[in-house]
PDB file of C-alpha atoms in Angstrom:
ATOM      1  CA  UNK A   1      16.283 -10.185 -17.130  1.00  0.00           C
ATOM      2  CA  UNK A   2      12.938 -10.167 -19.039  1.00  0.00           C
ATOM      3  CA  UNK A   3       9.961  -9.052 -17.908  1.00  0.00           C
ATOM      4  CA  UNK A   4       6.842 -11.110 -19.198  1.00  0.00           C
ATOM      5  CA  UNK A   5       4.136  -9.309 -20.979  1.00  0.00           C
ATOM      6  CA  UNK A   6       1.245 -10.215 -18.912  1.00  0.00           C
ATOM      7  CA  UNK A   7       3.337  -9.384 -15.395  1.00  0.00           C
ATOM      8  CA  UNK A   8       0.731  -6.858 -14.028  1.00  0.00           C
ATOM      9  CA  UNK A   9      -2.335  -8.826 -15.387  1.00  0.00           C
ATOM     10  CA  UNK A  10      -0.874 -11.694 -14.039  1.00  0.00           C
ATOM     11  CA  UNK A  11      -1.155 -10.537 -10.624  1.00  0.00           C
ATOM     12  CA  UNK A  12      -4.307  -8.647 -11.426  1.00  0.00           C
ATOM     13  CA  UNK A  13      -6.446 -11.962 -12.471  1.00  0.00           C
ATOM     14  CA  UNK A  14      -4.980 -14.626 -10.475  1.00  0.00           C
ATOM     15  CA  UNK A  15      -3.844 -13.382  -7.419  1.00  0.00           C
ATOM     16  CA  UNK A  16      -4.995  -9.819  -6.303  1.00  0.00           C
ATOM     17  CA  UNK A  17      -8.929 -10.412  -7.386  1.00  0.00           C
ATOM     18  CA  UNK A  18      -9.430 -14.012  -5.410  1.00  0.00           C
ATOM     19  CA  UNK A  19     -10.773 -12.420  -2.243  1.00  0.00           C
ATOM     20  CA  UNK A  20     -14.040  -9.895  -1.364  1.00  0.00           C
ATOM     21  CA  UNK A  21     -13.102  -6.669   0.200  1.00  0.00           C
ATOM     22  CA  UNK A  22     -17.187  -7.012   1.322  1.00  0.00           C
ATOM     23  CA  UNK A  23     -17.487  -8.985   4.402  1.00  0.00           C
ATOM     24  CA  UNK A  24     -18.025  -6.896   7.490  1.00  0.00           C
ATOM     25  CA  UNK A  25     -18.850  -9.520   9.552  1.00  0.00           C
ATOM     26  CA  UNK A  26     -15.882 -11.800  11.613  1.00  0.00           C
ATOM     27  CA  UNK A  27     -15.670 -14.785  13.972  1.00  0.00           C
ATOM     28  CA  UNK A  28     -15.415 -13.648  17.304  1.00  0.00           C
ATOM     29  CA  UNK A  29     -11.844 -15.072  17.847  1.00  0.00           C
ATOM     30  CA  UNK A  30      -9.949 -13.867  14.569  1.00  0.00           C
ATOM     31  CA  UNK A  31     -10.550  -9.851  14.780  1.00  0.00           C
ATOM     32  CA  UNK A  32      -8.129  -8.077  16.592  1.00  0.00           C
ATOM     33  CA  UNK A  33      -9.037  -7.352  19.849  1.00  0.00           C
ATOM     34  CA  UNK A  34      -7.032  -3.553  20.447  1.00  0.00           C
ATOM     35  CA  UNK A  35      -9.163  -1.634  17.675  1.00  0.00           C
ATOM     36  CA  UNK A  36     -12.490  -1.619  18.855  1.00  0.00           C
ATOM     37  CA  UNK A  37     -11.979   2.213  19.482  1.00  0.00           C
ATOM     38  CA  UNK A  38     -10.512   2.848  15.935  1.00  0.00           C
ATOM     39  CA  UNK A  39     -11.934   4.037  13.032  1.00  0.00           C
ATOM     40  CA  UNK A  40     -12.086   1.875  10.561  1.00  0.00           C
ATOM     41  CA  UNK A  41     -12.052  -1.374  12.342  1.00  0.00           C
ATOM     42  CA  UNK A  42     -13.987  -3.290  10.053  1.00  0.00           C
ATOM     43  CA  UNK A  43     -11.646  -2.483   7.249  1.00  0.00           C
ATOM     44  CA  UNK A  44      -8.341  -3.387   9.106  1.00  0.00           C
ATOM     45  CA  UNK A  45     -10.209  -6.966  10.311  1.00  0.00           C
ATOM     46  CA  UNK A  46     -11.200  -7.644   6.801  1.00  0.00           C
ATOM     47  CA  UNK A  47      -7.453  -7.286   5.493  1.00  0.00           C
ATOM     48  CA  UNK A  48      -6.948  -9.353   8.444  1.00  0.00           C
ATOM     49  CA  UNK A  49      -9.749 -12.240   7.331  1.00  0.00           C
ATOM     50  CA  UNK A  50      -8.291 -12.036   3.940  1.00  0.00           C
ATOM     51  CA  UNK A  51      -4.277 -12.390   5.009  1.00  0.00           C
ATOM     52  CA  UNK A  52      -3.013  -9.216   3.594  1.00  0.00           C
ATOM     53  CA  UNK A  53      -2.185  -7.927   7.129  1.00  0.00           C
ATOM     54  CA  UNK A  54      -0.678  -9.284  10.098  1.00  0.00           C
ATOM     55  CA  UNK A  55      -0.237  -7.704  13.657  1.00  0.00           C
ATOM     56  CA  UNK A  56       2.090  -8.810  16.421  1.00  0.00           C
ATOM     57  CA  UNK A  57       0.073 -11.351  17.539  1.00  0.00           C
ATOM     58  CA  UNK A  58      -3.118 -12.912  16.055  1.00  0.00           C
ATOM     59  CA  UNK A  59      -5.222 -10.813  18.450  1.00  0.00           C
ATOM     60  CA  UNK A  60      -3.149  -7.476  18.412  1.00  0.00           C
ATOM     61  CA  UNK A  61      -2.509  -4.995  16.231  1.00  0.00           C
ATOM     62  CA  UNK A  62      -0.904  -1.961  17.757  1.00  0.00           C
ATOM     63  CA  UNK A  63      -3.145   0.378  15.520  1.00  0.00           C
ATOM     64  CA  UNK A  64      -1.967   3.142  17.182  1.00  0.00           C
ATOM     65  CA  UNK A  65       1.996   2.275  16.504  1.00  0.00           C
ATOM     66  CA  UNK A  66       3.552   4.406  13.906  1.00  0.00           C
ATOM     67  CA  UNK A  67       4.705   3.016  10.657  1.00  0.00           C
ATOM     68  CA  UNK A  68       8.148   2.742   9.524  1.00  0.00           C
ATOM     69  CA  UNK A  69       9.158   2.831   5.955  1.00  0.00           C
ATOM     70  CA  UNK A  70      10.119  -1.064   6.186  1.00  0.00           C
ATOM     71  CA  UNK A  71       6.296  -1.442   7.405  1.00  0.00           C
ATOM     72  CA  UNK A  72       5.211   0.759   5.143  1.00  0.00           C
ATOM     73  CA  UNK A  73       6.526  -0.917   2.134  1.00  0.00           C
ATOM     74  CA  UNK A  74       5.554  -4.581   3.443  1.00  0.00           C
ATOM     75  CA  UNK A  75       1.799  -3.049   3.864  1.00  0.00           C
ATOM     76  CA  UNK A  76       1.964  -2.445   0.060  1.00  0.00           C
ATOM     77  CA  UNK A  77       3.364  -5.434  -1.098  1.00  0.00           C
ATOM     78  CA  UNK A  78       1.724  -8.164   0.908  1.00  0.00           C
ATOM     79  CA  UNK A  79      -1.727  -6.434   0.790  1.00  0.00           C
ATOM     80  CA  UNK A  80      -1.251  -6.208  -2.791  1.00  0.00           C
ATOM     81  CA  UNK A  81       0.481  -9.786  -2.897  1.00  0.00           C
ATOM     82  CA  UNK A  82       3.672  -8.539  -5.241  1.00  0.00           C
ATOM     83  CA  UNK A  83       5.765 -10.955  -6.484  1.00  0.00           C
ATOM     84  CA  UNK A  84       7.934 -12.197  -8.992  1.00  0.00           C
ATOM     85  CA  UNK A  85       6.264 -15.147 -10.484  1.00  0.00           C
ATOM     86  CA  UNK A  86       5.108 -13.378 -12.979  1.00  0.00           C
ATOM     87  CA  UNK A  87       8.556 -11.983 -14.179  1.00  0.00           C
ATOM     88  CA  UNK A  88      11.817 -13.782 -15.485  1.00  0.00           C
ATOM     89  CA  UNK A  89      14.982 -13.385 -14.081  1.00  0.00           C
ATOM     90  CA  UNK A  90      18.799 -14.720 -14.749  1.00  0.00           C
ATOM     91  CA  UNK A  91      19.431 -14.799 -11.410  1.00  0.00           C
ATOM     92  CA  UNK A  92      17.255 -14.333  -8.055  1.00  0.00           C
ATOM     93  CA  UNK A  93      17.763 -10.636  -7.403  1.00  0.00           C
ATOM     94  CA  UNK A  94      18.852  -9.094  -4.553  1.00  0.00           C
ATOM     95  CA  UNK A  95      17.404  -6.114  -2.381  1.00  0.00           C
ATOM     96  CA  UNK A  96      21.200  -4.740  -1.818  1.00  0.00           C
ATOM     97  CA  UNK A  97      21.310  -4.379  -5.517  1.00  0.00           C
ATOM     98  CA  UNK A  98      19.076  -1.459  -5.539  1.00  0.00           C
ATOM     99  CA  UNK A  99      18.870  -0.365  -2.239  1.00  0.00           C
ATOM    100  CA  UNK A 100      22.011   0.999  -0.297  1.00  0.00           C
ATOM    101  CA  UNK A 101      20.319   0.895   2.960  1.00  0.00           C
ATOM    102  CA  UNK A 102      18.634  -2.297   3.053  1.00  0.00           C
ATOM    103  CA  UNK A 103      20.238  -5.658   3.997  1.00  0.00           C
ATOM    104  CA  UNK A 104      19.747  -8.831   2.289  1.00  0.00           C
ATOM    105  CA  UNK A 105      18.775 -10.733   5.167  1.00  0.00           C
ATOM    106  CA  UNK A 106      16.272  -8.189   6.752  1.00  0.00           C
ATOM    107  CA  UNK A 107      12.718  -9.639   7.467  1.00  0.00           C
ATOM    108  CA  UNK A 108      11.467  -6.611   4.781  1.00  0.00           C
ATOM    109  CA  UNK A 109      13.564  -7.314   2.096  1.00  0.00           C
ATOM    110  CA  UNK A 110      11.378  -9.447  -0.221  1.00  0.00           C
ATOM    111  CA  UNK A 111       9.175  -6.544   0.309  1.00  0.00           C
ATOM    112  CA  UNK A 112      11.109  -3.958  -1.164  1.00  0.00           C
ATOM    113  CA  UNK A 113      12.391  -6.528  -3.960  1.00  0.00           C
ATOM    114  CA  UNK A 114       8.531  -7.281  -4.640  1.00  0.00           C
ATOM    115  CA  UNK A 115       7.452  -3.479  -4.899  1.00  0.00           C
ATOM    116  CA  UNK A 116      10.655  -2.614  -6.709  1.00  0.00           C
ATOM    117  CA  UNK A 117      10.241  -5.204  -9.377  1.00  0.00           C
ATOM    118  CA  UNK A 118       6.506  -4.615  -9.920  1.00  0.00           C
ATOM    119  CA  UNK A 119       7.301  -0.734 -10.862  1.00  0.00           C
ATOM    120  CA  UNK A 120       6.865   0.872  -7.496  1.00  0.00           C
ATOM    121  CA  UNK A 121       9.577   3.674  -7.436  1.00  0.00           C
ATOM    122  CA  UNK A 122      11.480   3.888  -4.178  1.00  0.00           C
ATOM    123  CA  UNK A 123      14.420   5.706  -3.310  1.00  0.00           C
ATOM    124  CA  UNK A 124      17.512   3.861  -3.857  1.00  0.00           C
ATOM    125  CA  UNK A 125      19.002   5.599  -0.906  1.00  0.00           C
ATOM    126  CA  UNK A 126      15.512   5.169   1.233  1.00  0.00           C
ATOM    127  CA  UNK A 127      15.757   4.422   5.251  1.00  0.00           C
ATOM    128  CA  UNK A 128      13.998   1.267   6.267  1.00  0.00           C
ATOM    129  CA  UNK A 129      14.188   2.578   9.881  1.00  0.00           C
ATOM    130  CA  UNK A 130      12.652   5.871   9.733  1.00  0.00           C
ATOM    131  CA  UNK A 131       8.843   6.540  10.355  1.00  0.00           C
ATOM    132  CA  UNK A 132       6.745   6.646   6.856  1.00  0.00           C
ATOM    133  CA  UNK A 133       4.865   9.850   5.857  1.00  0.00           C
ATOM    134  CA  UNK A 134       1.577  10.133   4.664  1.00  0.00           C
ATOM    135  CA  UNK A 135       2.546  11.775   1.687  1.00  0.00           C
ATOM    136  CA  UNK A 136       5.045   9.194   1.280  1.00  0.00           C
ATOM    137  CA  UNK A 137       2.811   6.140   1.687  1.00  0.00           C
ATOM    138  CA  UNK A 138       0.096   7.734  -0.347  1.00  0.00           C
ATOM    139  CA  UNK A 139       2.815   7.992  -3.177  1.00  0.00           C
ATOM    140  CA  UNK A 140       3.496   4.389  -3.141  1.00  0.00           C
ATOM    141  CA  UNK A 141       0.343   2.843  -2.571  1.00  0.00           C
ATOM    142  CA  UNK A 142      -0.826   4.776  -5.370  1.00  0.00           C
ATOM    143  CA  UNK A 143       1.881   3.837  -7.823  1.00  0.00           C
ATOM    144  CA  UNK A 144       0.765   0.008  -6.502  1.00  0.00           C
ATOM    145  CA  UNK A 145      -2.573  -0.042  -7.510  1.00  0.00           C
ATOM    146  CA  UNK A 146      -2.298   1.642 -10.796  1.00  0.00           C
ATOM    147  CA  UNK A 147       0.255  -0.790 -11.985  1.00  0.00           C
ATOM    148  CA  UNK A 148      -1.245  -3.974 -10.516  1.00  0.00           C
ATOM    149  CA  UNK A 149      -4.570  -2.583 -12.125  1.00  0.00           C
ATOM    150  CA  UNK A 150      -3.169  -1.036 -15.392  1.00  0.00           C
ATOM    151  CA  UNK A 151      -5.158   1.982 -14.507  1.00  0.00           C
ATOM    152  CA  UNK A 152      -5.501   4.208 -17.233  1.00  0.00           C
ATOM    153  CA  UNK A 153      -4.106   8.164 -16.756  1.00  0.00           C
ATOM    154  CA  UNK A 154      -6.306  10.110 -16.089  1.00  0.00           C
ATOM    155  CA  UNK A 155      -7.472  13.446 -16.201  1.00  0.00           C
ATOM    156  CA  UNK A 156      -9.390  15.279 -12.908  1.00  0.00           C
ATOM    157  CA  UNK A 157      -9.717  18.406 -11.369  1.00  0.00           C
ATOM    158  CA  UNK A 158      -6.939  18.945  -8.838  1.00  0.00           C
ATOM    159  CA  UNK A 159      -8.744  19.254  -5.123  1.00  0.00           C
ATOM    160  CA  UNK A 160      -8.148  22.665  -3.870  1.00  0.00           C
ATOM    161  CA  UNK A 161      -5.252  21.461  -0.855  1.00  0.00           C
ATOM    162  CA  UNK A 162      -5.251  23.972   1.829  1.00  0.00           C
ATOM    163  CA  UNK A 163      -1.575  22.883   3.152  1.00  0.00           C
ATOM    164  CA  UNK A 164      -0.237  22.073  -0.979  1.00  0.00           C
ATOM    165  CA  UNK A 165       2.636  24.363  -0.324  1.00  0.00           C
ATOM    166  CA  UNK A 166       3.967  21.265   2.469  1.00  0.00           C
ATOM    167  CA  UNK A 167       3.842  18.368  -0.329  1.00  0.00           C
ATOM    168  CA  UNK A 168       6.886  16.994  -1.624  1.00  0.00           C
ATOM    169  CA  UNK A 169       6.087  18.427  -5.615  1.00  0.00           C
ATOM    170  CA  UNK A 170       7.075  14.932  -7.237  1.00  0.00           C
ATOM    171  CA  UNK A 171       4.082  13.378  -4.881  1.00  0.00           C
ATOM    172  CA  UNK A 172       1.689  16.513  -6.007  1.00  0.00           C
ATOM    173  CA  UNK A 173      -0.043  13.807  -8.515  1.00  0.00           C
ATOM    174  CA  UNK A 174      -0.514  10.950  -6.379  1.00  0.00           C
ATOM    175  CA  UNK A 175      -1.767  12.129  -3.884  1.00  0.00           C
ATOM    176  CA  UNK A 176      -4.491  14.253  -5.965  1.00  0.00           C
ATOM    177  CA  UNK A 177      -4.915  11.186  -7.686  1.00  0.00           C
ATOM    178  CA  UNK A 178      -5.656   9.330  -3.999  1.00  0.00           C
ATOM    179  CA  UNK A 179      -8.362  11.767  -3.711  1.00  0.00           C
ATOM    180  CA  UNK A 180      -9.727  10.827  -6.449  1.00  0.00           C
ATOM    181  CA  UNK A 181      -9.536   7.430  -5.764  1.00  0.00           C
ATOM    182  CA  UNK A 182     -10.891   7.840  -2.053  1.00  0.00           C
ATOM    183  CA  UNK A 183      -7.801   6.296  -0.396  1.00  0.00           C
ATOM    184  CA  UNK A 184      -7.277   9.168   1.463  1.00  0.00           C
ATOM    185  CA  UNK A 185      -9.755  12.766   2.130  1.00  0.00           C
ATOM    186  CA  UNK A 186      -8.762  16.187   3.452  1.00  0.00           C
ATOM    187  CA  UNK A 187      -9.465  17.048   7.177  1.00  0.00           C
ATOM    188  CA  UNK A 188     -11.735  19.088   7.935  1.00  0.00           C
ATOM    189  CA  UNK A 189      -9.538  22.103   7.566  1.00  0.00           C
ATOM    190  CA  UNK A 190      -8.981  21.058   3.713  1.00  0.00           C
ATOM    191  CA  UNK A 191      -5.498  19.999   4.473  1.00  0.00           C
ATOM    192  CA  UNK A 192      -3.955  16.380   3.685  1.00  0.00           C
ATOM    193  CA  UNK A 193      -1.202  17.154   6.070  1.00  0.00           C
ATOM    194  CA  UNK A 194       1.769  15.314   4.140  1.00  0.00           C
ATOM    195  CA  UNK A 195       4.424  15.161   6.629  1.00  0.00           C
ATOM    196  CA  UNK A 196       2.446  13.047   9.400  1.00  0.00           C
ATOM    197  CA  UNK A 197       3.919  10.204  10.310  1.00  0.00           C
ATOM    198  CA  UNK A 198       1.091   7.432  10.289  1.00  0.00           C
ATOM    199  CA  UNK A 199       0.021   5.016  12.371  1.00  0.00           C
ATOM    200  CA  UNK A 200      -0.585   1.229  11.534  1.00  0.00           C
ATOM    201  CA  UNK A 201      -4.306   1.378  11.366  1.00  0.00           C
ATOM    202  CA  UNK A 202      -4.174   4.753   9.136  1.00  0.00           C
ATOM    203  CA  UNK A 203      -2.291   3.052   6.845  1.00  0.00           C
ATOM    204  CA  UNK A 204      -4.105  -0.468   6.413  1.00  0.00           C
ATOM    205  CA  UNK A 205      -7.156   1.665   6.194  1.00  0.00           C
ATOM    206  CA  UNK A 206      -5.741   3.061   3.015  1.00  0.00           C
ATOM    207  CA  UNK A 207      -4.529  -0.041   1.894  1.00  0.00           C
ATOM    208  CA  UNK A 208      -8.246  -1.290   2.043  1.00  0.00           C
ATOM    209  CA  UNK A 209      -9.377   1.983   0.051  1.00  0.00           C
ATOM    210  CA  UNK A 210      -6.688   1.688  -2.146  1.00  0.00           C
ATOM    211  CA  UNK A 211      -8.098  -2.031  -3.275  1.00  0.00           C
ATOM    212  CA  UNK A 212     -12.035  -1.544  -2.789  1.00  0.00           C
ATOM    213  CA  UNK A 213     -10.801   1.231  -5.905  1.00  0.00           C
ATOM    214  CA  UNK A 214      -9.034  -1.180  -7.498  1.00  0.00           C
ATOM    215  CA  UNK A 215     -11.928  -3.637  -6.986  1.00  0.00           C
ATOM    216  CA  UNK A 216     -14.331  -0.970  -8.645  1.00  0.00           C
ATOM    217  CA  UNK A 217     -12.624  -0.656 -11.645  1.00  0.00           C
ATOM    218  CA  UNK A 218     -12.125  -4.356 -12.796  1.00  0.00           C
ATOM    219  CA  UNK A 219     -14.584  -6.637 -15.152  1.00  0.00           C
ATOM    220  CA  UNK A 220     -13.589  -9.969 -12.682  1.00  0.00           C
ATOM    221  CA  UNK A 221     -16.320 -10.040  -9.895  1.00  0.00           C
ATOM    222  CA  UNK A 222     -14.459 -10.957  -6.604  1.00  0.00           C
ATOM    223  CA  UNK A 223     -15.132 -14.304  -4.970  1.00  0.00           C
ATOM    224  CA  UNK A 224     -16.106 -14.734  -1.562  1.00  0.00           C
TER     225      UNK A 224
END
């Protein structure tokens, strides 16, 4: 297997930067009609104008659902439209090759394939099934965005986390990092309340944070 030079860029120029996270206004018949209560609508409906999301039905989105890790990891890599084009392989690979819980046939596998081969570090042993974490989402979402954008490290002063004893150390610098980024803020008790299990429109909310950053910090002005 080798991996092209310009994989990340690839995806960057061509594929990730073709659409305007700026519109705020939608025909009356594509929104989703079960969010008008939710924070955040307007973000969820543009991912929706733009195909990055989908819900059950063209008119439904169940924002209120919880996310499972298979979800969680499809949110990722369609709103960040992973794939492999950009990369050169022997042979088509496989998501049973790296994961021990996820079958080849599943409708998530290309998902976990896409995130896996565009440097998103998941958990061989990871549970499709289970409800996704915040802290967990945050950690992969984050990982997304700096290698589709070949974000630079950088340097920042941690955010004083009322409930940092609860994170999962090894997540400690995304999700600082998220702060940073404005994907995600503290409540209003200064905790970021890792273990929560999220709900659909939590997470695409991020998702559209995650890429308005991403947006912000490239020289290629979207197109509408």
């Amino acid at each position: 297997m080798n991996f092209k030079k310009s994989a990340f860029a690839a995806v960057t120029s061509v594929s990730l930067l073709t659409f305007s996270l700026a519109g705020s206004i939608f025909a009356a018949d594509s929104s989703f009609k079960d969010i008008s209560n939710v924070t955040g609508k307007d973000k969820i409906n543009s991912l929706k104008e733009q195909g990055l999301i989908k819900g059950i039905s063209d008119t439904q989105f169940l924002p209120g659902s919880k996310v499972t890790t298979a979800q969680g990891v499809q949110f990722i890599a369609g709103g960040l439209q992973l794939s492999l084009a950009a990369i050169d392989f022997n042979k088509a690979p496989l998501a049973s090759s790296t994961f021990t819980k996820v079958k080849d046939n599943a409708w998530y596998a290309e998902a976990f394939v896409n995130a896996h081969y565009n440097g998103i570090e998941i958990a061989a042993d990871i549970d499709p099934s289970k409800p996704m974490t915040k802290e967990l989402f945050t950690n992969l979402l984050v990982q997304g965005i700096e290698k589709v954008g070949n974000l630079p490290m950088i340097n920042i002063v941690p955010a004083d986390i009322a409930d940092a004893d609860a994170l999962e150390p090894s997540f400690q610098g995304s999700i600082q990092r998220s702060l940073k980024y404005n994907i995600n803020t503290l409540d209003a008790n200064g905790k970021f309340n890792p273990k929560k299990e999220i709900t659909r429109a939590e997470a695409a909310v991020m998702l559209y944070n995650a890429l308005d950053y991403l947006k912000s910090k490239t020289n290629t002005a979207p197109q509408s």
